[in-house]
PDB file of C-alpha atoms and ligand atoms in Angstrom:
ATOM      1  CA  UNK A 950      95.208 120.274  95.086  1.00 35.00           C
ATOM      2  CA  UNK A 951      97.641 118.528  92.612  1.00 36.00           C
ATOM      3  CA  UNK A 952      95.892 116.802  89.908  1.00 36.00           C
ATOM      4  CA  UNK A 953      97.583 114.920  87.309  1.00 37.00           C
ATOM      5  CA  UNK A 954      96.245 113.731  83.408  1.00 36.00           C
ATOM      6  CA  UNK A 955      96.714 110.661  83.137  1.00 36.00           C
ATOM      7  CA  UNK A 956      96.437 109.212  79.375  1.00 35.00           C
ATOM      8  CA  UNK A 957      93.118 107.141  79.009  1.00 35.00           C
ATOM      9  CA  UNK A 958      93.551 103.466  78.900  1.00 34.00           C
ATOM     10  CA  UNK A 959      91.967 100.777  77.178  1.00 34.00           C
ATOM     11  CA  UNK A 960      89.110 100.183  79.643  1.00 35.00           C
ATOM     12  CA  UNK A 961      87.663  96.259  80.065  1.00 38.00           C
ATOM     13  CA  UNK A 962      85.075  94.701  82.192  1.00 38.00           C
ATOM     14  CA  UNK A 963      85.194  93.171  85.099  1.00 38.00           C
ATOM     15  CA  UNK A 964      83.094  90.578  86.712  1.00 33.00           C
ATOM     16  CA  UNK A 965      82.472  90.701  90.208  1.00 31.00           C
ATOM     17  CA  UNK A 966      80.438  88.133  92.774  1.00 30.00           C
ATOM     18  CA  UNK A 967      80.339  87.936  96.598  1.00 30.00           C
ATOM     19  CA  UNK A 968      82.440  90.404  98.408  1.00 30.00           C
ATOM     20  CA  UNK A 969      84.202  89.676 101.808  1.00 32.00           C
ATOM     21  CA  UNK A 970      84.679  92.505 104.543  1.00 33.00           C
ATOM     22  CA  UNK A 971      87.989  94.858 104.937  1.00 34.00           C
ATOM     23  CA  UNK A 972      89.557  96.983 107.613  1.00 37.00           C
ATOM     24  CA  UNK A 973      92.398  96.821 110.595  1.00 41.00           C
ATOM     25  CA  UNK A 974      95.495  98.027 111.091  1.00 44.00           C
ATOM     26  CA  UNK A 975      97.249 100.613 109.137  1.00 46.00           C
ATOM     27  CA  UNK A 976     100.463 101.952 108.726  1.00 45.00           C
ATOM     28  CA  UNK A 977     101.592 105.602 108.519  1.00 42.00           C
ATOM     29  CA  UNK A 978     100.945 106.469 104.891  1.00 52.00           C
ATOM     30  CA  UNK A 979     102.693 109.638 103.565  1.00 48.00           C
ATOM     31  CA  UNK A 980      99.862 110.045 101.225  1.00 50.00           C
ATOM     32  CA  UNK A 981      97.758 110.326 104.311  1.00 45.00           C
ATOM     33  CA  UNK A 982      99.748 112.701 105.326  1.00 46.00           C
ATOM     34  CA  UNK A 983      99.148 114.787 102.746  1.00 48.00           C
ATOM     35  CA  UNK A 984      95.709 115.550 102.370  1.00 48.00           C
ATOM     36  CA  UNK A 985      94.600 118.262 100.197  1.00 55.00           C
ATOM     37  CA  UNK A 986      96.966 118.066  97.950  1.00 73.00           C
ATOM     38  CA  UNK A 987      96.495 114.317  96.415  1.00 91.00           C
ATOM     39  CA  UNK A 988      97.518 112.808  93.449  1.00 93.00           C
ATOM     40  CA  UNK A 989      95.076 110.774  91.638  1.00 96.00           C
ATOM     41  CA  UNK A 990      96.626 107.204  91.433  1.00 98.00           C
ATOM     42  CA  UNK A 991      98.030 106.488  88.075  1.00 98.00           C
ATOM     43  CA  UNK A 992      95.812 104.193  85.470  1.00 98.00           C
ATOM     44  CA  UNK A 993      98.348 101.386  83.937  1.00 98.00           C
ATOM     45  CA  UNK A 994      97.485  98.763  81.454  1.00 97.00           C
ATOM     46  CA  UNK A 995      95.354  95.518  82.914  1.00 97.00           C
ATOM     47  CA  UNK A 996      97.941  93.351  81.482  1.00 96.00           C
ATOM     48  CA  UNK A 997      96.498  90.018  79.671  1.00 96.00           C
ATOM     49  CA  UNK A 998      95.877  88.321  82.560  1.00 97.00           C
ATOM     50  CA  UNK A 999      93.584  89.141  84.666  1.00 97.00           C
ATOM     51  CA  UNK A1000      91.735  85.932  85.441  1.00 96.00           C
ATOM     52  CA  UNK A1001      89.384  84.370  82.930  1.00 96.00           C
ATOM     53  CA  UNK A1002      87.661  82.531  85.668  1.00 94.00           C
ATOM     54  CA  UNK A1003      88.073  83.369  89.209  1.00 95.00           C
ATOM     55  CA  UNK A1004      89.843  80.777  91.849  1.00 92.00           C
ATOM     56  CA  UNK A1005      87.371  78.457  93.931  1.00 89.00           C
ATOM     57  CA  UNK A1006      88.027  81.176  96.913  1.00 93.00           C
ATOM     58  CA  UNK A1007      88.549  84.960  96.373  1.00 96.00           C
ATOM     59  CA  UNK A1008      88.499  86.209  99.347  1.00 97.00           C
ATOM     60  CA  UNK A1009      91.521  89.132 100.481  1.00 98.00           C
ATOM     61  CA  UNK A1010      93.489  86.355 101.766  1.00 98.00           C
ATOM     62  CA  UNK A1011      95.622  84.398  98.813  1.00 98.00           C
ATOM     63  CA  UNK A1012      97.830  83.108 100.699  1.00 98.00           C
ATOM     64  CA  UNK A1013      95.491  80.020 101.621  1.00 97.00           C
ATOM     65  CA  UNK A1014      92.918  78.609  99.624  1.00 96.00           C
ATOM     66  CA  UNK A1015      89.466  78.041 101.830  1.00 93.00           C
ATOM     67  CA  UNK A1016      89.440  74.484 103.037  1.00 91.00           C
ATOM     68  CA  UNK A1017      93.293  73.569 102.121  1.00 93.00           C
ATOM     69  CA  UNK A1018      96.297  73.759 104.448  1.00 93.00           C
ATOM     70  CA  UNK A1019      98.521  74.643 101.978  1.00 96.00           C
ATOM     71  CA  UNK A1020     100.604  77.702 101.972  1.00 97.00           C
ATOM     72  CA  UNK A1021     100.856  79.535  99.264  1.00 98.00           C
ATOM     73  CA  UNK A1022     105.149  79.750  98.326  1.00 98.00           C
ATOM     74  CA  UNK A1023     106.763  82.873  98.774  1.00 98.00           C
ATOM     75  CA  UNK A1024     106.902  85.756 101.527  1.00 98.00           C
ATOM     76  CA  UNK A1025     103.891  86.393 103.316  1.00 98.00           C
ATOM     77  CA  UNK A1026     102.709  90.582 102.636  1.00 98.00           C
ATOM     78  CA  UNK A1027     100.417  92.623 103.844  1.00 98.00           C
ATOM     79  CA  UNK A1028      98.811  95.142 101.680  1.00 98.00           C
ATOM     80  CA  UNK A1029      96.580  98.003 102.920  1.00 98.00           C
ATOM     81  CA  UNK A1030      95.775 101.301 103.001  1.00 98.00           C
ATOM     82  CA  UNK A1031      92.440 103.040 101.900  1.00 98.00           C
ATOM     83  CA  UNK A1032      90.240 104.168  99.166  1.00 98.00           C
ATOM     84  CA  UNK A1033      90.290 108.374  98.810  1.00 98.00           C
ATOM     85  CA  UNK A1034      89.041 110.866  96.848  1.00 96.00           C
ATOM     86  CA  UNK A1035      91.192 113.892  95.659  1.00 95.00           C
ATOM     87  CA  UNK A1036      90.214 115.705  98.293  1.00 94.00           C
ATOM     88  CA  UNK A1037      91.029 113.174 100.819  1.00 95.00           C
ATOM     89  CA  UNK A1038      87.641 111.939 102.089  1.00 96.00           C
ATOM     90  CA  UNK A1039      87.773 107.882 102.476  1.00 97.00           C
ATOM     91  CA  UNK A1040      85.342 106.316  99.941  1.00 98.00           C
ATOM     92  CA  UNK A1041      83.414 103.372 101.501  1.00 98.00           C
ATOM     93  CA  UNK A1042      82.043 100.228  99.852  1.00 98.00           C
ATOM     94  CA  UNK A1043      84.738 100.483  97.123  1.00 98.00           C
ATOM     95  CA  UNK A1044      85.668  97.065  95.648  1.00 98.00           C
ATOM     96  CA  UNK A1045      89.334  96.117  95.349  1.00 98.00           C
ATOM     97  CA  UNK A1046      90.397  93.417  93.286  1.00 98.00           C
ATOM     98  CA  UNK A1047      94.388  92.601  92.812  1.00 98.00           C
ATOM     99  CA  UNK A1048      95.505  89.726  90.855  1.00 98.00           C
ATOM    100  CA  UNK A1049      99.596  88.888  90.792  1.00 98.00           C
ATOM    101  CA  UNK A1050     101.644  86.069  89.437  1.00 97.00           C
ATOM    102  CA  UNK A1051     102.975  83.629  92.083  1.00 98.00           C
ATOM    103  CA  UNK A1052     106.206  83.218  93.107  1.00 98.00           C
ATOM    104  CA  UNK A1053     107.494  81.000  90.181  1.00 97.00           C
ATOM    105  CA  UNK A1054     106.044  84.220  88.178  1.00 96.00           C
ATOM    106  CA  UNK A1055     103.426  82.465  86.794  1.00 96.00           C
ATOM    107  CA  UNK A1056      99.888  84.087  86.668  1.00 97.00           C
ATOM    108  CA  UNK A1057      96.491  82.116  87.352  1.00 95.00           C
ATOM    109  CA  UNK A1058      95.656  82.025  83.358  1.00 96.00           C
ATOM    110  CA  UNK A1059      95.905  79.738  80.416  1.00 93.00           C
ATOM    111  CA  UNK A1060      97.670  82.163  78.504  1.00 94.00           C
ATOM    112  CA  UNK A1061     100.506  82.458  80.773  1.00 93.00           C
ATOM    113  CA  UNK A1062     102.395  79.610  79.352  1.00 84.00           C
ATOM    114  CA  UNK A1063     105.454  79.935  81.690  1.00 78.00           C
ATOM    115  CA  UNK A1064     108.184  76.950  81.970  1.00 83.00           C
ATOM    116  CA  UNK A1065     107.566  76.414  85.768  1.00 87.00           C
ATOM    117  CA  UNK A1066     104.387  74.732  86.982  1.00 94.00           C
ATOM    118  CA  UNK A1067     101.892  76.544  89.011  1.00 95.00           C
ATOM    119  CA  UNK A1068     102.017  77.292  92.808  1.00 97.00           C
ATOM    120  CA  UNK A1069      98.358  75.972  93.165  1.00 95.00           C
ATOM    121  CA  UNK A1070      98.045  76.614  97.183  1.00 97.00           C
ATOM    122  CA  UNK A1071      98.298  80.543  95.947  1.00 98.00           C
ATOM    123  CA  UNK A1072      94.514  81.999  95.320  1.00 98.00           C
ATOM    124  CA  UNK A1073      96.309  84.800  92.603  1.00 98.00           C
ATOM    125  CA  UNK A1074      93.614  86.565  92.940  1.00 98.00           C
ATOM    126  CA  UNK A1075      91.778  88.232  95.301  1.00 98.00           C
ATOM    127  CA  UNK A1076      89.170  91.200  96.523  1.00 98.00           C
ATOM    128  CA  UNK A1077      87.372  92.867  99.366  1.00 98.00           C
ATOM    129  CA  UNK A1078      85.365  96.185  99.798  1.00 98.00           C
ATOM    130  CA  UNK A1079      86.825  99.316 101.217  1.00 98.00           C
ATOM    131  CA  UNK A1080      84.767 100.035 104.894  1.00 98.00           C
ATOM    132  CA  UNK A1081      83.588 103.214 106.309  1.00 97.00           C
ATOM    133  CA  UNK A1082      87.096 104.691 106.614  1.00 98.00           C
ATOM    134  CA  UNK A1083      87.765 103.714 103.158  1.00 98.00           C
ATOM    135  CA  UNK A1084      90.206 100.629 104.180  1.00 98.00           C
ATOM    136  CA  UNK A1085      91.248  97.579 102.500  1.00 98.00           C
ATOM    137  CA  UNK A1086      93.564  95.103 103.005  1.00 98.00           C
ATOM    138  CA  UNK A1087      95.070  92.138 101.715  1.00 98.00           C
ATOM    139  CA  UNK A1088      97.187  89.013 102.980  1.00 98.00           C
ATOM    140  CA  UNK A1089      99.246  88.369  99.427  1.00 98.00           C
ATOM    141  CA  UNK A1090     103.217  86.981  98.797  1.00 98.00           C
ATOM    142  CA  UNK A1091     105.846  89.779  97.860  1.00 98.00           C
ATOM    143  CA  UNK A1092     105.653  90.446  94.440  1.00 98.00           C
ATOM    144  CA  UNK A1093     108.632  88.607  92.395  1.00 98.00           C
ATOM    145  CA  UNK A1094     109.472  89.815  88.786  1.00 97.00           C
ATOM    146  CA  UNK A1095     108.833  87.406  86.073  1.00 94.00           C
ATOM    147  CA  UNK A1096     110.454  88.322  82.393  1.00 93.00           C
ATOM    148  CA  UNK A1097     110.102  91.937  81.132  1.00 95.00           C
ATOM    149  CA  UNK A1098     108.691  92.883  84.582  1.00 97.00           C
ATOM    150  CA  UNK A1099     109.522  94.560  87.675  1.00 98.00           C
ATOM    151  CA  UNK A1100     107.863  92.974  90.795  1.00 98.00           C
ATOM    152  CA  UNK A1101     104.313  94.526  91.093  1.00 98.00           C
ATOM    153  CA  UNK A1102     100.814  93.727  91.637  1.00 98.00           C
ATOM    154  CA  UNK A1103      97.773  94.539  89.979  1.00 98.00           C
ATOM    155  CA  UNK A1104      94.806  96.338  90.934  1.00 98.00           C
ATOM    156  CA  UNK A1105      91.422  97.350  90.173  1.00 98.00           C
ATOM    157  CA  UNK A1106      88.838  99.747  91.991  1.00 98.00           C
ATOM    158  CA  UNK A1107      85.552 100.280  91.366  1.00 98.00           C
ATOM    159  CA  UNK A1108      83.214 102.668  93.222  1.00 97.00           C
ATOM    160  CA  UNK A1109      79.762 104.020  92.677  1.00 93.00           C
ATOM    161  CA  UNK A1110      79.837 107.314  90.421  1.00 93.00           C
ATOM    162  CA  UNK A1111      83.585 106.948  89.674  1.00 95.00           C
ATOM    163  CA  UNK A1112      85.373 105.937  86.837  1.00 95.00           C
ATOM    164  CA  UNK A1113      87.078 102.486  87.499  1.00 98.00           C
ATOM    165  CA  UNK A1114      90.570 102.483  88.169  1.00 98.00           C
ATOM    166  CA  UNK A1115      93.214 100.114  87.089  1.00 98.00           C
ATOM    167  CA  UNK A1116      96.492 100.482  88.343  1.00 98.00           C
ATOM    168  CA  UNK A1117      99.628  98.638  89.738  1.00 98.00           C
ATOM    169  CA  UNK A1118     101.378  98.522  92.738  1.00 98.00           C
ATOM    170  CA  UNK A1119     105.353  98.722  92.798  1.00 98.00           C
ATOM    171  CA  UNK A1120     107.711  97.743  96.010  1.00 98.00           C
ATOM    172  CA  UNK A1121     110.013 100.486  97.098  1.00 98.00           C
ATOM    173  CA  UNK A1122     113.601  99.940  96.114  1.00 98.00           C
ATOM    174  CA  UNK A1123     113.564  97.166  93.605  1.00 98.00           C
ATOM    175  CA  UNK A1124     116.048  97.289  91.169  1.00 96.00           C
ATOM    176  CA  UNK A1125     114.320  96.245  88.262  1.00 98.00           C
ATOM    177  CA  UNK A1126     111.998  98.912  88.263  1.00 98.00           C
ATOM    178  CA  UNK A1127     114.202 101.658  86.633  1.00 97.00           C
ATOM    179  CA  UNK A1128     114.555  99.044  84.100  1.00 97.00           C
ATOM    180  CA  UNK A1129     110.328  98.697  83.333  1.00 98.00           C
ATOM    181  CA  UNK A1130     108.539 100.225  80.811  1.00 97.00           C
ATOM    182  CA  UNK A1131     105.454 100.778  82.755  1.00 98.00           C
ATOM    183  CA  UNK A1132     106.947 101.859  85.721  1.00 98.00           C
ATOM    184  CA  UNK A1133     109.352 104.369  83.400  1.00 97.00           C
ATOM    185  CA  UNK A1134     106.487 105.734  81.646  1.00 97.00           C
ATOM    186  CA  UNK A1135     105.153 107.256  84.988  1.00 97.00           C
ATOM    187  CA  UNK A1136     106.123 110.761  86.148  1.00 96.00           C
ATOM    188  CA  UNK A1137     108.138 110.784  89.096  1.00 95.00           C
ATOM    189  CA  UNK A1138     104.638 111.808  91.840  1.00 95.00           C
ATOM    190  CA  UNK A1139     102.593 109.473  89.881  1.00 96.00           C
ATOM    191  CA  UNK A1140     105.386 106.724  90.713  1.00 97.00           C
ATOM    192  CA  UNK A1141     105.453 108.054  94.006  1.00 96.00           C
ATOM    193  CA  UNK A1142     101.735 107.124  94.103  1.00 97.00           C
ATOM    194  CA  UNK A1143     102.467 103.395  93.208  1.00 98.00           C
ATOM    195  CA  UNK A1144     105.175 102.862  95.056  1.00 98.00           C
ATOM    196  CA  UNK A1145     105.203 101.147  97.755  1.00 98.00           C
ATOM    197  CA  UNK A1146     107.984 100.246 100.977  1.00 98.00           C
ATOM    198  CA  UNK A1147     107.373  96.590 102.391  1.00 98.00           C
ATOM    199  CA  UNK A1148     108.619  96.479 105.889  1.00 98.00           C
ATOM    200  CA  UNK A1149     108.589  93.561 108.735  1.00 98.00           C
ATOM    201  CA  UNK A1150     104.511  93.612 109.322  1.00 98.00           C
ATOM    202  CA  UNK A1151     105.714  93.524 113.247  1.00 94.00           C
ATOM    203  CA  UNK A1152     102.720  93.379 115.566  1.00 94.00           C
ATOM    204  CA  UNK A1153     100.661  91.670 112.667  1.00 96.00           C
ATOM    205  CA  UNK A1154     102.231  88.196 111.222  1.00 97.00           C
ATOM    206  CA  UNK A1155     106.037  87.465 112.206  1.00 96.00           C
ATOM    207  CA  UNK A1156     108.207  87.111 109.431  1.00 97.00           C
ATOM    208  CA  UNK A1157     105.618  88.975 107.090  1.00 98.00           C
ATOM    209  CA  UNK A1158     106.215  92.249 105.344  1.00 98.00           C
ATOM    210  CA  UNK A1159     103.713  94.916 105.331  1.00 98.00           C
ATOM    211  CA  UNK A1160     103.232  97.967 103.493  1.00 98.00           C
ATOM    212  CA  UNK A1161     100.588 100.919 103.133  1.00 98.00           C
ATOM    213  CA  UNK A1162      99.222 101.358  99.691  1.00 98.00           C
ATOM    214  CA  UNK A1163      96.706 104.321  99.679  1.00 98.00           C
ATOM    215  CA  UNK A1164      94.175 104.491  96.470  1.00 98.00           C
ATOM    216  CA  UNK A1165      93.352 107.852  95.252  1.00 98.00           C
ATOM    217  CA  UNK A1166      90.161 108.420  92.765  1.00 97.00           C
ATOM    218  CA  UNK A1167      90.055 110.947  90.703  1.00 93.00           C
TER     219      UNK A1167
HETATM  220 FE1  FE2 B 332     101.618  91.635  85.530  1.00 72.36          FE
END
């Protein structure tokens, strides 16, 4: 069993209220494929905006608000994969929160003070509960860089008796992220570990991307 250190980040809480139900399809995972010999997913920095108040629906679905027909801008993706302990046993009843700029790059929070107004048909913000098998999805947008960052998506994990995790998820094969200081300060398995390959989400939503993003506790 591979477990790395990971430097101890600044740790903040987090609110949580009703939580909406998780499972379906998932895609081959190479982490999967690997049990045994896990790597605990990397803790990265929260970022300053993780929301001050939470959108009027925060379900794992942003890319529709309950109750409006708008469509959140950008490309439709599908994250999921499952919740695991080192030694590769799923952990149920986990809660997953992401949170994610939209694709102007700007974040649901006052202190993102970007030039571009707000998509306001994407939720930004989102979470679910691992099931019995430890899976979790989400229907998000592809992450889209916004100054000083690679594309990515932020995420937070809580489960009973664990430490929480915070963590963000990169998209296999983006340019930009040689050029990020978060992504460069991770060792090359624990960027493994966060790394993620969007494909077409074919047999799920046409014209979506899809891509397997499996959360390891330590
Ligand atoms: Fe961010």
């Amino acid at each position: 069993m591979i477990l790395l250190a990971t430097p101890a980040m600044g740790r903040r809480r987090f609110l949580f209220g009703g939580l909406a139900a998780a499972g379906g399809l998932l895609l081959p995972s190479p982490l999967a494929l690997a049990q045994g010999a896990l790597v605990a997913t990397p803790r990265q920095t929260p970022g300053p905006f993780y929301p001050v108040q939470f959108p009027p629906d925060v379900d794992h679905d942003l890319v529709v608000l309950r109750g409006s027909a708008a469509r959140a801008e950008g490309t439709v993706t599908h994250v999921m994969g499952r919740v695991l302990g080192l030694d590769g046993r799923p952990i149920a009843g986990a809660t997953v929160e992401i949170w994610q700029c939209d694709a102007r790059g700007r974040y649901l929070h006052p202190g993102d003070a970007g030039p571009r107004p707000r998509d306001t048909a994407f939720q930004g913000y989102g979470r679910t509960t691992s099931g019995p098998d430890g899976a979790y999805r989400f229907r998000t947008i592809r992450p889209v860089p916004y100054p000083g960052r690679t594309p990515h998506i932020h995420f937070v994990v809580t489960a009973p008796g664990r430490r929480e995790l915070v963590t963000q998820m990169y998209v296999a094969g983006e340019p930009r992220n040689e050029g990020d200081g978060l992504y460069r300060s991770l060792r090359p398995a624990e960027r493994q570990a966060v790394t993620v390959r969007l494909e077409p989400a074919n047999g799920i939503e046409g014209g979506a991307l899809a891509g397997t993003f499996d959360i390891v506790l330590a």
